[in-house]
Structure formats: C-alpha cells, structure tokens
PDB file of C-alpha atoms in Angstrom:
ATOM      1  CA  MET J   1      -8.360  14.111 -17.579  1.00  0.00           C
ATOM      2  CA  VAL J   2      -5.388  14.895 -19.816  1.00  0.00           C
ATOM      3  CA  ARG J   3      -7.473  17.179 -21.994  1.00  0.00           C
ATOM      4  CA  GLU J   4      -8.747  18.947 -18.887  1.00  0.00           C
ATOM      5  CA  ALA J   5      -5.177  19.356 -17.630  1.00  0.00           C
ATOM      6  CA  LYS J   6      -4.105  20.805 -20.975  1.00  0.00           C
ATOM      7  CA  GLY J   7      -6.962  23.290 -20.792  1.00  0.00           C
ATOM      8  CA  LYS J   8      -6.055  24.365 -17.258  1.00  0.00           C
ATOM      9  CA  ALA J   9      -2.435  24.819 -18.354  1.00  0.00           C
ATOM     10  CA  GLY J  10      -3.525  26.989 -21.267  1.00  0.00           C
ATOM     11  CA  ALA J  11      -2.235  24.484 -23.811  1.00  0.00           C
ATOM     12  CA  ASP J  12      -3.887  23.624 -27.116  1.00  0.00           C
ATOM     13  CA  VAL J  13      -5.777  20.359 -26.562  1.00  0.00           C
ATOM     14  CA  GLN J  14      -5.096  19.387 -30.185  1.00  0.00           C
ATOM     15  CA  VAL J  15      -1.315  19.596 -29.766  1.00  0.00           C
ATOM     16  CA  PRO J  16       0.141  16.364 -28.345  1.00  0.00           C
ATOM     17  CA  LEU J  17       2.250  16.439 -25.200  1.00  0.00           C
ATOM     18  CA  ARG J  18       5.905  15.544 -25.680  1.00  0.00           C
ATOM     19  CA  SER J  19       5.479  12.787 -23.101  1.00  0.00           C
ATOM     20  CA  LEU J  20       2.764  11.585 -20.720  1.00  0.00           C
ATOM     21  CA  GLY J  21       3.757   9.807 -17.528  1.00  0.00           C
ATOM     22  CA  LEU J  22       1.150   7.779 -15.654  1.00  0.00           C
ATOM     23  CA  SER J  23       1.390   6.003 -12.297  1.00  0.00           C
ATOM     24  CA  LEU J  24      -1.241   3.250 -12.195  1.00  0.00           C
ATOM     25  CA  SER J  25      -2.099   0.248 -10.071  1.00  0.00           C
ATOM     26  CA  GLY J  26      -1.009  -2.799 -12.077  1.00  0.00           C
ATOM     27  CA  GLY J  27       1.446  -0.700 -14.059  1.00  0.00           C
ATOM     28  CA  GLU J  28       4.102  -3.415 -13.896  1.00  0.00           C
ATOM     29  CA  GLN J  29       2.128  -5.704 -16.249  1.00  0.00           C
ATOM     30  CA  LYS J  30       4.148  -5.073 -19.408  1.00  0.00           C
ATOM     31  CA  GLU J  31       1.829  -6.664 -21.966  1.00  0.00           C
ATOM     32  CA  ALA J  32      -1.251  -4.887 -20.595  1.00  0.00           C
ATOM     33  CA  ILE J  33       0.593  -1.556 -20.499  1.00  0.00           C
ATOM     34  CA  GLN J  34       1.794  -1.954 -24.066  1.00  0.00           C
ATOM     35  CA  LYS J  35      -1.772  -2.635 -25.207  1.00  0.00           C
ATOM     36  CA  LEU J  36      -2.976   0.418 -23.283  1.00  0.00           C
ATOM     37  CA  ILE J  37      -0.355   2.631 -24.941  1.00  0.00           C
ATOM     38  CA  GLU J  38      -1.265   1.307 -28.396  1.00  0.00           C
ATOM     39  CA  GLU J  39      -4.947   1.938 -27.689  1.00  0.00           C
ATOM     40  CA  LEU J  40      -4.238   5.495 -26.501  1.00  0.00           C
ATOM     41  CA  LYS J  41      -2.210   6.256 -29.603  1.00  0.00           C
ATOM     42  CA  THR J  42      -4.932   4.874 -31.864  1.00  0.00           C
ATOM     43  CA  ARG J  43      -7.957   6.437 -30.210  1.00  0.00           C
ATOM     44  CA  PHE J  44      -6.399   9.687 -28.994  1.00  0.00           C
ATOM     45  CA  PRO J  45      -3.571  10.631 -31.374  1.00  0.00           C
ATOM     46  CA  GLN J  46      -3.544  14.247 -30.099  1.00  0.00           C
ATOM     47  CA  LEU J  47      -2.929  13.156 -26.520  1.00  0.00           C
ATOM     48  CA  SER J  48       0.835  12.597 -26.409  1.00  0.00           C
ATOM     49  CA  GLU J  49       3.810  11.738 -28.583  1.00  0.00           C
ATOM     50  CA  SER J  50       5.323   9.434 -25.977  1.00  0.00           C
ATOM     51  CA  TYR J  51       4.112   7.505 -22.928  1.00  0.00           C
ATOM     52  CA  HIS J  52       5.681   6.160 -19.766  1.00  0.00           C
ATOM     53  CA  ILE J  53       3.311   4.075 -17.626  1.00  0.00           C
ATOM     54  CA  THR J  54       4.502   2.617 -14.363  1.00  0.00           C
ATOM     55  CA  SER J  55       3.065   1.166 -11.163  1.00  0.00           C
ATOM     56  CA  ASP J  56       1.635   3.198  -8.303  1.00  0.00           C
ATOM     57  CA  ALA J  57       4.564   2.107  -6.114  1.00  0.00           C
ATOM     58  CA  ILE J  58       7.167   3.388  -8.572  1.00  0.00           C
ATOM     59  CA  GLY J  59       5.264   6.629  -9.075  1.00  0.00           C
ATOM     60  CA  ALA J  60       5.072   7.152  -5.328  1.00  0.00           C
ATOM     61  CA  MET J  61       8.817   6.638  -4.869  1.00  0.00           C
ATOM     62  CA  ALA J  62       9.616   8.939  -7.797  1.00  0.00           C
ATOM     63  CA  THR J  63       7.559  11.621  -6.027  1.00  0.00           C
ATOM     64  CA  ALA J  64       9.474  11.169  -2.772  1.00  0.00           C
ATOM     65  CA  THR J  65      13.075  10.858  -3.969  1.00  0.00           C
ATOM     66  CA  ASP J  66      15.321  10.183  -6.940  1.00  0.00           C
ATOM     67  CA  HIS J  67      17.695   8.017  -4.847  1.00  0.00           C
ATOM     68  CA  GLY J  68      15.427   5.005  -4.252  1.00  0.00           C
ATOM     69  CA  GLY J  69      14.119   3.316  -1.131  1.00  0.00           C
ATOM     70  CA  VAL J  70      11.330   0.960  -0.143  1.00  0.00           C
ATOM     71  CA  VAL J  71       7.646   1.563  -0.862  1.00  0.00           C
ATOM     72  CA  LEU J  72       5.285  -0.271   1.483  1.00  0.00           C
ATOM     73  CA  ILE J  73       1.655  -0.059   0.424  1.00  0.00           C
ATOM     74  CA  SER J  74      -1.138  -0.940   2.845  1.00  0.00           C
ATOM     75  CA  GLY J  75      -4.518   0.163   1.620  1.00  0.00           C
ATOM     76  CA  THR J  76      -7.296  -2.125   0.409  1.00  0.00           C
ATOM     77  CA  GLY J  77      -4.463  -4.468  -0.581  1.00  0.00           C
ATOM     78  CA  SER J  78      -0.744  -4.496   0.199  1.00  0.00           C
ATOM     79  CA  ASN J  79       2.524  -4.540  -1.683  1.00  0.00           C
ATOM     80  CA  CYS J  80       6.203  -3.882  -1.076  1.00  0.00           C
ATOM     81  CA  LYS J  81       8.743  -2.753  -3.639  1.00  0.00           C
ATOM     82  CA  LEU J  82      12.421  -1.980  -3.254  1.00  0.00           C
ATOM     83  CA  ILE J  83      13.870   0.509  -5.739  1.00  0.00           C
ATOM     84  CA  ASN J  84      17.649   0.658  -5.569  1.00  0.00           C
ATOM     85  CA  PRO J  85      19.641   3.733  -6.689  1.00  0.00           C
ATOM     86  CA  ASP J  86      20.645   1.928  -9.898  1.00  0.00           C
ATOM     87  CA  GLY J  87      16.950   1.436 -10.772  1.00  0.00           C
ATOM     88  CA  SER J  88      16.847  -2.289  -9.983  1.00  0.00           C
ATOM     89  CA  GLN J  89      13.638  -3.439  -8.321  1.00  0.00           C
ATOM     90  CA  ILE J  90      12.687  -6.248  -5.958  1.00  0.00           C
ATOM     91  CA  SER J  91       9.076  -6.964  -4.979  1.00  0.00           C
ATOM     92  CA  CYS J  92       7.363  -8.786  -2.147  1.00  0.00           C
ATOM     93  CA  GLY J  93       3.596  -9.259  -2.104  1.00  0.00           C
ATOM     94  CA  GLY J  94       1.083  -7.567  -4.330  1.00  0.00           C
ATOM     95  CA  TRP J  95      -0.609 -10.837  -5.287  1.00  0.00           C
ATOM     96  CA  GLY J  96      -4.165  -9.908  -4.333  1.00  0.00           C
ATOM     97  CA  HIS J  97      -6.421 -11.123  -1.560  1.00  0.00           C
ATOM     98  CA  MET J  98      -6.452 -14.790  -2.585  1.00  0.00           C
ATOM     99  CA  MET J  99      -2.661 -15.128  -2.392  1.00  0.00           C
ATOM    100  CA  GLY J 100      -1.464 -12.248  -0.265  1.00  0.00           C
ATOM    101  CA  ASP J 101      -2.433  -8.702   0.755  1.00  0.00           C
ATOM    102  CA  GLU J 102      -0.987  -9.375   4.207  1.00  0.00           C
ATOM    103  CA  GLY J 103      -1.240  -6.366   6.494  1.00  0.00           C
ATOM    104  CA  SER J 104      -3.795  -4.629   4.277  1.00  0.00           C
ATOM    105  CA  ALA J 105      -7.270  -3.401   5.177  1.00  0.00           C
ATOM    106  CA  TYR J 106      -8.702  -6.540   3.565  1.00  0.00           C
ATOM    107  CA  TRP J 107      -6.338  -8.765   5.563  1.00  0.00           C
ATOM    108  CA  ILE J 108      -7.147  -6.989   8.850  1.00  0.00           C
ATOM    109  CA  ALA J 109     -10.894  -7.314   8.202  1.00  0.00           C
ATOM    110  CA  HIS J 110     -10.518 -10.978   7.283  1.00  0.00           C
ATOM    111  CA  GLN J 111      -8.445 -11.721  10.381  1.00  0.00           C
ATOM    112  CA  ALA J 112     -11.140 -10.180  12.584  1.00  0.00           C
ATOM    113  CA  VAL J 113     -14.031 -12.011  10.937  1.00  0.00           C
ATOM    114  CA  LYS J 114     -12.127 -15.298  10.994  1.00  0.00           C
ATOM    115  CA  ILE J 115     -11.323 -14.981  14.712  1.00  0.00           C
ATOM    116  CA  VAL J 116     -15.014 -14.386  15.466  1.00  0.00           C
ATOM    117  CA  PHE J 117     -16.182 -17.325  13.335  1.00  0.00           C
ATOM    118  CA  ASP J 118     -13.557 -19.698  14.780  1.00  0.00           C
ATOM    119  CA  GLY J 119     -14.288 -18.570  18.321  1.00  0.00           C
ATOM    120  CA  LEU J 120     -18.021 -19.105  18.013  1.00  0.00           C
ATOM    121  CA  ASP J 121     -17.386 -22.518  16.435  1.00  0.00           C
ATOM    122  CA  ASN J 122     -15.035 -23.420  19.319  1.00  0.00           C
ATOM    123  CA  LEU J 123     -12.435 -24.213  16.654  1.00  0.00           C
ATOM    124  CA  GLU J 124      -9.858 -21.794  18.060  1.00  0.00           C
ATOM    125  CA  VAL J 125      -9.620 -19.938  21.351  1.00  0.00           C
ATOM    126  CA  PRO J 126      -9.728 -16.184  20.550  1.00  0.00           C
ATOM    127  CA  PRO J 127      -6.726 -14.211  21.822  1.00  0.00           C
ATOM    128  CA  HIS J 128      -9.158 -11.704  23.382  1.00  0.00           C
ATOM    129  CA  ASP J 129     -12.881 -11.237  23.938  1.00  0.00           C
ATOM    130  CA  ILE J 130     -14.738 -11.078  20.610  1.00  0.00           C
ATOM    131  CA  SER J 131     -17.800  -9.109  21.765  1.00  0.00           C
ATOM    132  CA  TYR J 132     -16.882  -5.744  20.221  1.00  0.00           C
ATOM    133  CA  VAL J 133     -15.680  -7.186  16.911  1.00  0.00           C
ATOM    134  CA  LYS J 134     -18.695  -9.483  16.579  1.00  0.00           C
ATOM    135  CA  GLN J 135     -21.186  -6.658  17.073  1.00  0.00           C
ATOM    136  CA  ALA J 136     -19.207  -4.289  14.855  1.00  0.00           C
ATOM    137  CA  MET J 137     -19.191  -6.989  12.166  1.00  0.00           C
ATOM    138  CA  PHE J 138     -22.969  -7.464  12.347  1.00  0.00           C
ATOM    139  CA  ASP J 139     -23.549  -3.700  12.322  1.00  0.00           C
ATOM    140  CA  TYR J 140     -21.197  -2.967   9.430  1.00  0.00           C
ATOM    141  CA  PHE J 141     -22.585  -5.685   7.158  1.00  0.00           C
ATOM    142  CA  GLN J 142     -26.145  -5.074   8.415  1.00  0.00           C
ATOM    143  CA  VAL J 143     -26.802  -8.686   9.350  1.00  0.00           C
ATOM    144  CA  SER J 144     -28.033 -10.325  12.551  1.00  0.00           C
ATOM    145  CA  ASP J 145     -26.012 -13.548  12.470  1.00  0.00           C
ATOM    146  CA  ARG J 146     -23.153 -15.311  10.708  1.00  0.00           C
ATOM    147  CA  MET J 147     -25.431 -16.933   8.138  1.00  0.00           C
ATOM    148  CA  GLY J 148     -26.427 -13.476   6.979  1.00  0.00           C
ATOM    149  CA  LEU J 149     -22.774 -12.596   6.456  1.00  0.00           C
ATOM    150  CA  LEU J 150     -22.239 -15.444   3.976  1.00  0.00           C
ATOM    151  CA  THR J 151     -23.884 -13.455   1.204  1.00  0.00           C
ATOM    152  CA  HIS J 152     -21.253 -10.723   1.635  1.00  0.00           C
ATOM    153  CA  LEU J 153     -18.471 -13.287   1.751  1.00  0.00           C
ATOM    154  CA  TYR J 154     -19.464 -15.135  -1.398  1.00  0.00           C
ATOM    155  CA  ARG J 155     -22.430 -14.260  -3.618  1.00  0.00           C
ATOM    156  CA  THR J 156     -22.081 -10.463  -3.487  1.00  0.00           C
ATOM    157  CA  PHE J 157     -18.450 -10.255  -2.342  1.00  0.00           C
ATOM    158  CA  GLU J 158     -16.722  -6.941  -3.021  1.00  0.00           C
ATOM    159  CA  LYS J 159     -13.137  -6.624  -1.869  1.00  0.00           C
ATOM    160  CA  SER J 160     -13.352  -2.890  -1.224  1.00  0.00           C
ATOM    161  CA  LYS J 161     -16.592  -3.279   0.739  1.00  0.00           C
ATOM    162  CA  PHE J 162     -15.142  -6.073   2.849  1.00  0.00           C
ATOM    163  CA  ALA J 163     -11.921  -4.122   3.407  1.00  0.00           C
ATOM    164  CA  GLY J 164     -13.996  -1.153   4.575  1.00  0.00           C
ATOM    165  CA  PHE J 165     -14.721  -3.073   7.787  1.00  0.00           C
ATOM    166  CA  CYS J 166     -11.124  -2.292   8.735  1.00  0.00           C
ATOM    167  CA  GLN J 167     -12.211   1.268   9.558  1.00  0.00           C
ATOM    168  CA  LYS J 168     -14.545  -0.033  12.270  1.00  0.00           C
ATOM    169  CA  LEU J 169     -11.717  -2.152  13.654  1.00  0.00           C
ATOM    170  CA  ALA J 170      -9.437   0.893  13.668  1.00  0.00           C
ATOM    171  CA  GLU J 171     -12.073   2.727  15.686  1.00  0.00           C
ATOM    172  CA  GLY J 172     -12.198  -0.207  18.085  1.00  0.00           C
ATOM    173  CA  ALA J 173      -8.409  -0.235  18.453  1.00  0.00           C
ATOM    174  CA  GLN J 174      -8.443   3.492  19.130  1.00  0.00           C
ATOM    175  CA  ALA J 175     -11.114   2.972  21.788  1.00  0.00           C
ATOM    176  CA  GLY J 176      -8.979   0.321  23.458  1.00  0.00           C
ATOM    177  CA  ASP J 177     -10.636  -2.935  22.391  1.00  0.00           C
ATOM    178  CA  PRO J 178      -7.963  -5.611  23.035  1.00  0.00           C
ATOM    179  CA  LEU J 179      -8.846  -7.804  20.048  1.00  0.00           C
ATOM    180  CA  CYS J 180      -8.739  -4.899  17.592  1.00  0.00           C
ATOM    181  CA  GLY J 181      -5.416  -3.830  19.056  1.00  0.00           C
ATOM    182  CA  TYR J 182      -4.093  -7.382  18.760  1.00  0.00           C
ATOM    183  CA  ILE J 183      -5.023  -7.576  15.061  1.00  0.00           C
ATOM    184  CA  PHE J 184      -3.403  -4.239  14.216  1.00  0.00           C
ATOM    185  CA  ASN J 185      -0.258  -5.300  16.061  1.00  0.00           C
ATOM    186  CA  LYS J 186      -0.192  -8.447  13.902  1.00  0.00           C
ATOM    187  CA  ALA J 187      -0.634  -6.253  10.825  1.00  0.00           C
ATOM    188  CA  GLY J 188       2.448  -4.290  11.881  1.00  0.00           C
ATOM    189  CA  GLU J 189       4.411  -7.517  12.206  1.00  0.00           C
ATOM    190  CA  VAL J 190       3.451  -8.874   8.807  1.00  0.00           C
ATOM    191  CA  LEU J 191       4.086  -5.542   7.064  1.00  0.00           C
ATOM    192  CA  ALA J 192       7.553  -5.473   8.624  1.00  0.00           C
ATOM    193  CA  ARG J 193       8.203  -8.956   7.270  1.00  0.00           C
ATOM    194  CA  HIS J 194       7.822  -7.487   3.770  1.00  0.00           C
ATOM    195  CA  ILE J 195      10.778  -5.225   4.571  1.00  0.00           C
ATOM    196  CA  VAL J 196      12.718  -8.198   5.927  1.00  0.00           C
ATOM    197  CA  ALA J 197      12.046 -10.054   2.662  1.00  0.00           C
ATOM    198  CA  VAL J 198      13.751  -7.396   0.516  1.00  0.00           C
ATOM    199  CA  LEU J 199      16.449  -6.536   3.094  1.00  0.00           C
ATOM    200  CA  PRO J 200      19.191  -8.740   1.557  1.00  0.00           C
ATOM    201  CA  LYS J 201      18.823  -6.983  -1.813  1.00  0.00           C
ATOM    202  CA  ILE J 202      18.949  -3.390  -0.535  1.00  0.00           C
ATOM    203  CA  ASP J 203      21.891  -1.345  -1.809  1.00  0.00           C
ATOM    204  CA  LYS J 204      24.067  -0.430   1.167  1.00  0.00           C
ATOM    205  CA  SER J 205      23.907   3.277   0.276  1.00  0.00           C
ATOM    206  CA  LEU J 206      20.197   3.331   1.203  1.00  0.00           C
ATOM    207  CA  PHE J 207      21.127   2.623   4.832  1.00  0.00           C
ATOM    208  CA  GLN J 208      23.635   5.462   5.058  1.00  0.00           C
ATOM    209  CA  GLY J 209      21.540   8.617   4.785  1.00  0.00           C
ATOM    210  CA  GLU J 210      20.443  10.767   7.695  1.00  0.00           C
ATOM    211  CA  LEU J 211      17.080   8.986   7.770  1.00  0.00           C
ATOM    212  CA  GLY J 212      18.555   5.508   7.631  1.00  0.00           C
ATOM    213  CA  LEU J 213      16.530   3.217   5.376  1.00  0.00           C
ATOM    214  CA  PRO J 214      13.705   5.329   3.895  1.00  0.00           C
ATOM    215  CA  ILE J 215      10.383   3.469   3.846  1.00  0.00           C
ATOM    216  CA  LEU J 216       7.605   5.265   1.969  1.00  0.00           C
ATOM    217  CA  CYS J 217       4.254   4.278   3.467  1.00  0.00           C
ATOM    218  CA  VAL J 218       1.250   4.477   1.142  1.00  0.00           C
ATOM    219  CA  GLY J 219      -2.379   3.649   1.943  1.00  0.00           C
ATOM    220  CA  SER J 220      -5.021   4.366   4.565  1.00  0.00           C
ATOM    221  CA  VAL J 221      -3.986   1.597   6.985  1.00  0.00           C
ATOM    222  CA  TRP J 222      -0.942   3.699   7.918  1.00  0.00           C
ATOM    223  CA  ASN J 223      -3.353   6.093   9.634  1.00  0.00           C
ATOM    224  CA  SER J 224      -3.370   3.479  12.401  1.00  0.00           C
ATOM    225  CA  TRP J 225       0.421   3.462  12.717  1.00  0.00           C
ATOM    226  CA  GLU J 226       0.381   3.891  16.497  1.00  0.00           C
ATOM    227  CA  LYS J 227      -1.516   0.606  16.808  1.00  0.00           C
ATOM    228  CA  MET J 228       0.928  -1.206  14.494  1.00  0.00           C
ATOM    229  CA  LYS J 229       4.168   0.341  15.749  1.00  0.00           C
ATOM    230  CA  ASP J 230       5.167  -2.217  18.382  1.00  0.00           C
ATOM    231  CA  GLY J 231       4.693  -5.165  16.048  1.00  0.00           C
ATOM    232  CA  PHE J 232       6.444  -3.422  13.145  1.00  0.00           C
ATOM    233  CA  VAL J 233       9.467  -2.233  15.130  1.00  0.00           C
ATOM    234  CA  GLY J 234       9.731  -5.549  16.960  1.00  0.00           C
ATOM    235  CA  VAL J 235      10.088  -7.580  13.768  1.00  0.00           C
ATOM    236  CA  LEU J 236      12.596  -5.180  12.198  1.00  0.00           C
ATOM    237  CA  GLY J 237      14.556  -5.155  15.462  1.00  0.00           C
ATOM    238  CA  GLU J 238      15.069  -8.899  15.137  1.00  0.00           C
ATOM    239  CA  HIS J 239      16.865  -8.294  11.811  1.00  0.00           C
ATOM    240  CA  ARG J 240      18.973  -5.263  12.676  1.00  0.00           C
ATOM    241  CA  CYS J 241      22.650  -5.445  11.805  1.00  0.00           C
ATOM    242  CA  SER J 242      25.636  -3.137  11.427  1.00  0.00           C
ATOM    243  CA  ALA J 243      24.329  -1.916   8.073  1.00  0.00           C
ATOM    244  CA  PHE J 244      20.664  -1.729   9.066  1.00  0.00           C
ATOM    245  CA  SER J 245      20.575   0.259  12.298  1.00  0.00           C
ATOM    246  CA  ARG J 246      18.071   3.014  11.522  1.00  0.00           C
ATOM    247  CA  PHE J 247      14.928   3.521   9.452  1.00  0.00           C
ATOM    248  CA  SER J 248      12.404   6.277   8.810  1.00  0.00           C
ATOM    249  CA  LEU J 249       8.794   6.128   7.697  1.00  0.00           C
ATOM    250  CA  LEU J 250       7.634   8.710   5.180  1.00  0.00           C
ATOM    251  CA  ARG J 251       4.249   9.603   3.725  1.00  0.00           C
ATOM    252  CA  LEU J 252       3.513  11.618   0.611  1.00  0.00           C
ATOM    253  CA  LYS J 253       2.210  15.161   0.924  1.00  0.00           C
ATOM    254  CA  GLN J 254       1.697  15.356  -2.842  1.00  0.00           C
ATOM    255  CA  SER J 255       0.095  13.066  -5.410  1.00  0.00           C
ATOM    256  CA  SER J 256       2.180  10.236  -6.848  1.00  0.00           C
ATOM    257  CA  ALA J 257       1.131  11.684 -10.208  1.00  0.00           C
ATOM    258  CA  LEU J 258       4.099  14.044  -9.753  1.00  0.00           C
ATOM    259  CA  GLY J 259       6.451  11.086  -9.815  1.00  0.00           C
ATOM    260  CA  GLY J 260       4.657   9.695 -12.842  1.00  0.00           C
ATOM    261  CA  ALA J 261       5.098  13.008 -14.651  1.00  0.00           C
ATOM    262  CA  SER J 262       8.775  13.110 -13.667  1.00  0.00           C
ATOM    263  CA  LEU J 263       9.330   9.639 -15.109  1.00  0.00           C
ATOM    264  CA  GLY J 264       7.451  10.671 -18.241  1.00  0.00           C
ATOM    265  CA  ALA J 265       9.830  13.597 -18.683  1.00  0.00           C
ATOM    266  CA  ARG J 266      12.816  11.325 -18.135  1.00  0.00           C
ATOM    267  CA  GLN J 267      11.482   9.093 -20.907  1.00  0.00           C
ATOM    268  CA  ILE J 268      12.351  11.832 -23.422  1.00  0.00           C
ATOM    269  CA  GLY J 269      15.583  12.885 -21.759  1.00  0.00           C
ATOM    270  CA  LYS J 270      14.188  15.814 -19.776  1.00  0.00           C
ATOM    271  CA  ALA J 271      14.361  16.480 -16.037  1.00  0.00           C
ATOM    272  CA  LEU J 272      11.284  17.715 -14.203  1.00  0.00           C
ATOM    273  CA  PRO J 273      12.459  19.707 -11.158  1.00  0.00           C
ATOM    274  CA  LEU J 274      10.820  18.415  -7.982  1.00  0.00           C
ATOM    275  CA  ASP J 275      11.219  19.659  -4.427  1.00  0.00           C
ATOM    276  CA  TYR J 276      11.445  16.227  -2.840  1.00  0.00           C
ATOM    277  CA  ALA J 277      11.648  17.567   0.709  1.00  0.00           C
ATOM    278  CA  ALA J 278       8.325  19.346   0.210  1.00  0.00           C
ATOM    279  CA  ASN J 279       6.707  16.195  -1.182  1.00  0.00           C
ATOM    280  CA  VAL J 280       7.077  13.997   1.911  1.00  0.00           C
ATOM    281  CA  ASP J 281       6.529  14.055   5.640  1.00  0.00           C
ATOM    282  CA  VAL J 282       8.785  11.972   7.902  1.00  0.00           C
ATOM    283  CA  PHE J 283       6.368  10.725  10.557  1.00  0.00           C
ATOM    284  CA  TYR J 284       8.551   8.211  12.400  1.00  0.00           C
ATOM    285  CA  THR J 285      12.265   7.475  12.802  1.00  0.00           C
ATOM    286  CA  HIS J 286      13.768   4.654  14.825  1.00  0.00           C
ATOM    287  CA  SER J 287      17.371   3.806  15.709  1.00  0.00           C
ATOM    288  CA  PHE J 288      18.195   0.389  17.102  1.00  0.00           C
ATOM    289  CA  ALA J 289      20.316   0.501  20.247  1.00  0.00           C
TER     290      ALA J 289
END
C-alpha cells in the first residue's frame, strides 16, 4: 500500500519516506507495535526512515481535531477513549467480546439471541414479542431451530459473522419491531455509560467550545443513531452538571489515515495542515435544560 501511494504521488519507491504514520486497531499495544516497526525496518528498509503507529481511536481523533475530545467506537466491537488537550488519554472498554464490547454490533446481536433463547426456555420473560427476532435469527444463520445455531455459536464461531446479525436487527428496529427497538435503546444507554466513565477525567476546556463536549462516533452501529438516541441522551442527562451541559456527536467524512499521517509528521517535528472542519460532520447536538 505504501509503495502504491508513493507511485501515485510520483515519488521514487526506493527513497524512504521521512516518516510513516499508521492508525491501526490494536495500535496501543506497545510491545507488538515495536516488533512491527522493527520488522518493517528489516524487511522493507526503503519504506520509511521513521514510524509512528497508533490506535484507530487516536487516528480518528487526530483527523477530527487537534484539541482532543472523546472517541466512541461502535462497530463490530466497541471502545471509548478520551484524549485531553495535553495528550493524556483515558480508556473505557475495548476488551473484546468475552469481556466487553458493550453497545457494539456483536453485543446487540448477542442480546437479541440471548433474549430469544431465554424466552423460549421460559428462563426470562422477554421485554417484547420475540417473533420477528427469532425468525430473523433463523434466516440469517440459515438454520431451522436453536440446535442448528449452536454450530455458529461455538464450533464455527466468527465474531464478524455473528455481529453481522445486527444489520437485520437494525432493519427490524427501522420497521418498528418493539424488541429490536428495545435492544438498540439499551445499546444507546450502555454506550453513554462509556462517556460517563471518562467524564471525571475530562479537561474542563473540552466542555467550553461551541459544540460542548465533542464526541467522535466511529463504526457502523452509529447508522442507527435515531434508535439509540433516547437511551444515550437519557443516561448522559442523569450526569449533567454545570461543566457538562452540552455535547455534540461528530462523524468522520475523511479516513482516519489522515490523522495517522498527521501524527507521523509530528513525530519528526513537522505539521501536516488539515482542514478539520472539512473532515467531520456534526450530526447531533444536545443542550441540557
């Protein structure tokens, strides 16, 4: 990819870049990143003189602003990271589907499947009728009963495949199925609790801009924002205070690779000019009365 980019830029592929910035999932694992950099230098010495590899959350925020804010990821998995103006970082979540991923596509799919299983077992009373979700579950996984689903849950389990069921639930919520709507509302609540978790550590200056607290939303689950809004706003409303009275949700209009490149330039003392306003779209703003 880097060689291809050099070619498109008209640069000599044999001449190393001054610095290469990369924004990667798992980029906060220092030992793994150091090994990756050493491997790149050994195997591809013409690639770059210097490297700066960071997480997808940091790259996304660096694309949106140079002042910091909160990144809230809800895709296949979920994660929340606060980046203060001084560069300090606080995380909540990001532990994978066995220990977290609350509010993610995987979590939403799991909640739906679990409600169906528990309802049919008479273990728990479902909050709403399970008919739509049950049939959508059988159709998506191409099985005729719950026993058939066990293969997908265990022997051939794929997180991304399982999380893909969330799309069918989003369609159900859009069509007005009460159970799908209930689950997405719960997703909004649990995603908001990630913000609540980092709230005490947020630099006061991040509350004071025109947008209030900027929350950068990354991942496909945010396409169902309207179905999560009430739960999300409700939880944040319970924790409003004189400092935290307004927030805005932003989504990227450009690749987080821009932020990665910017951080790569900063690594060697250079500034990459970015038009931050053109890189994001503010899709929701809320002020607490």
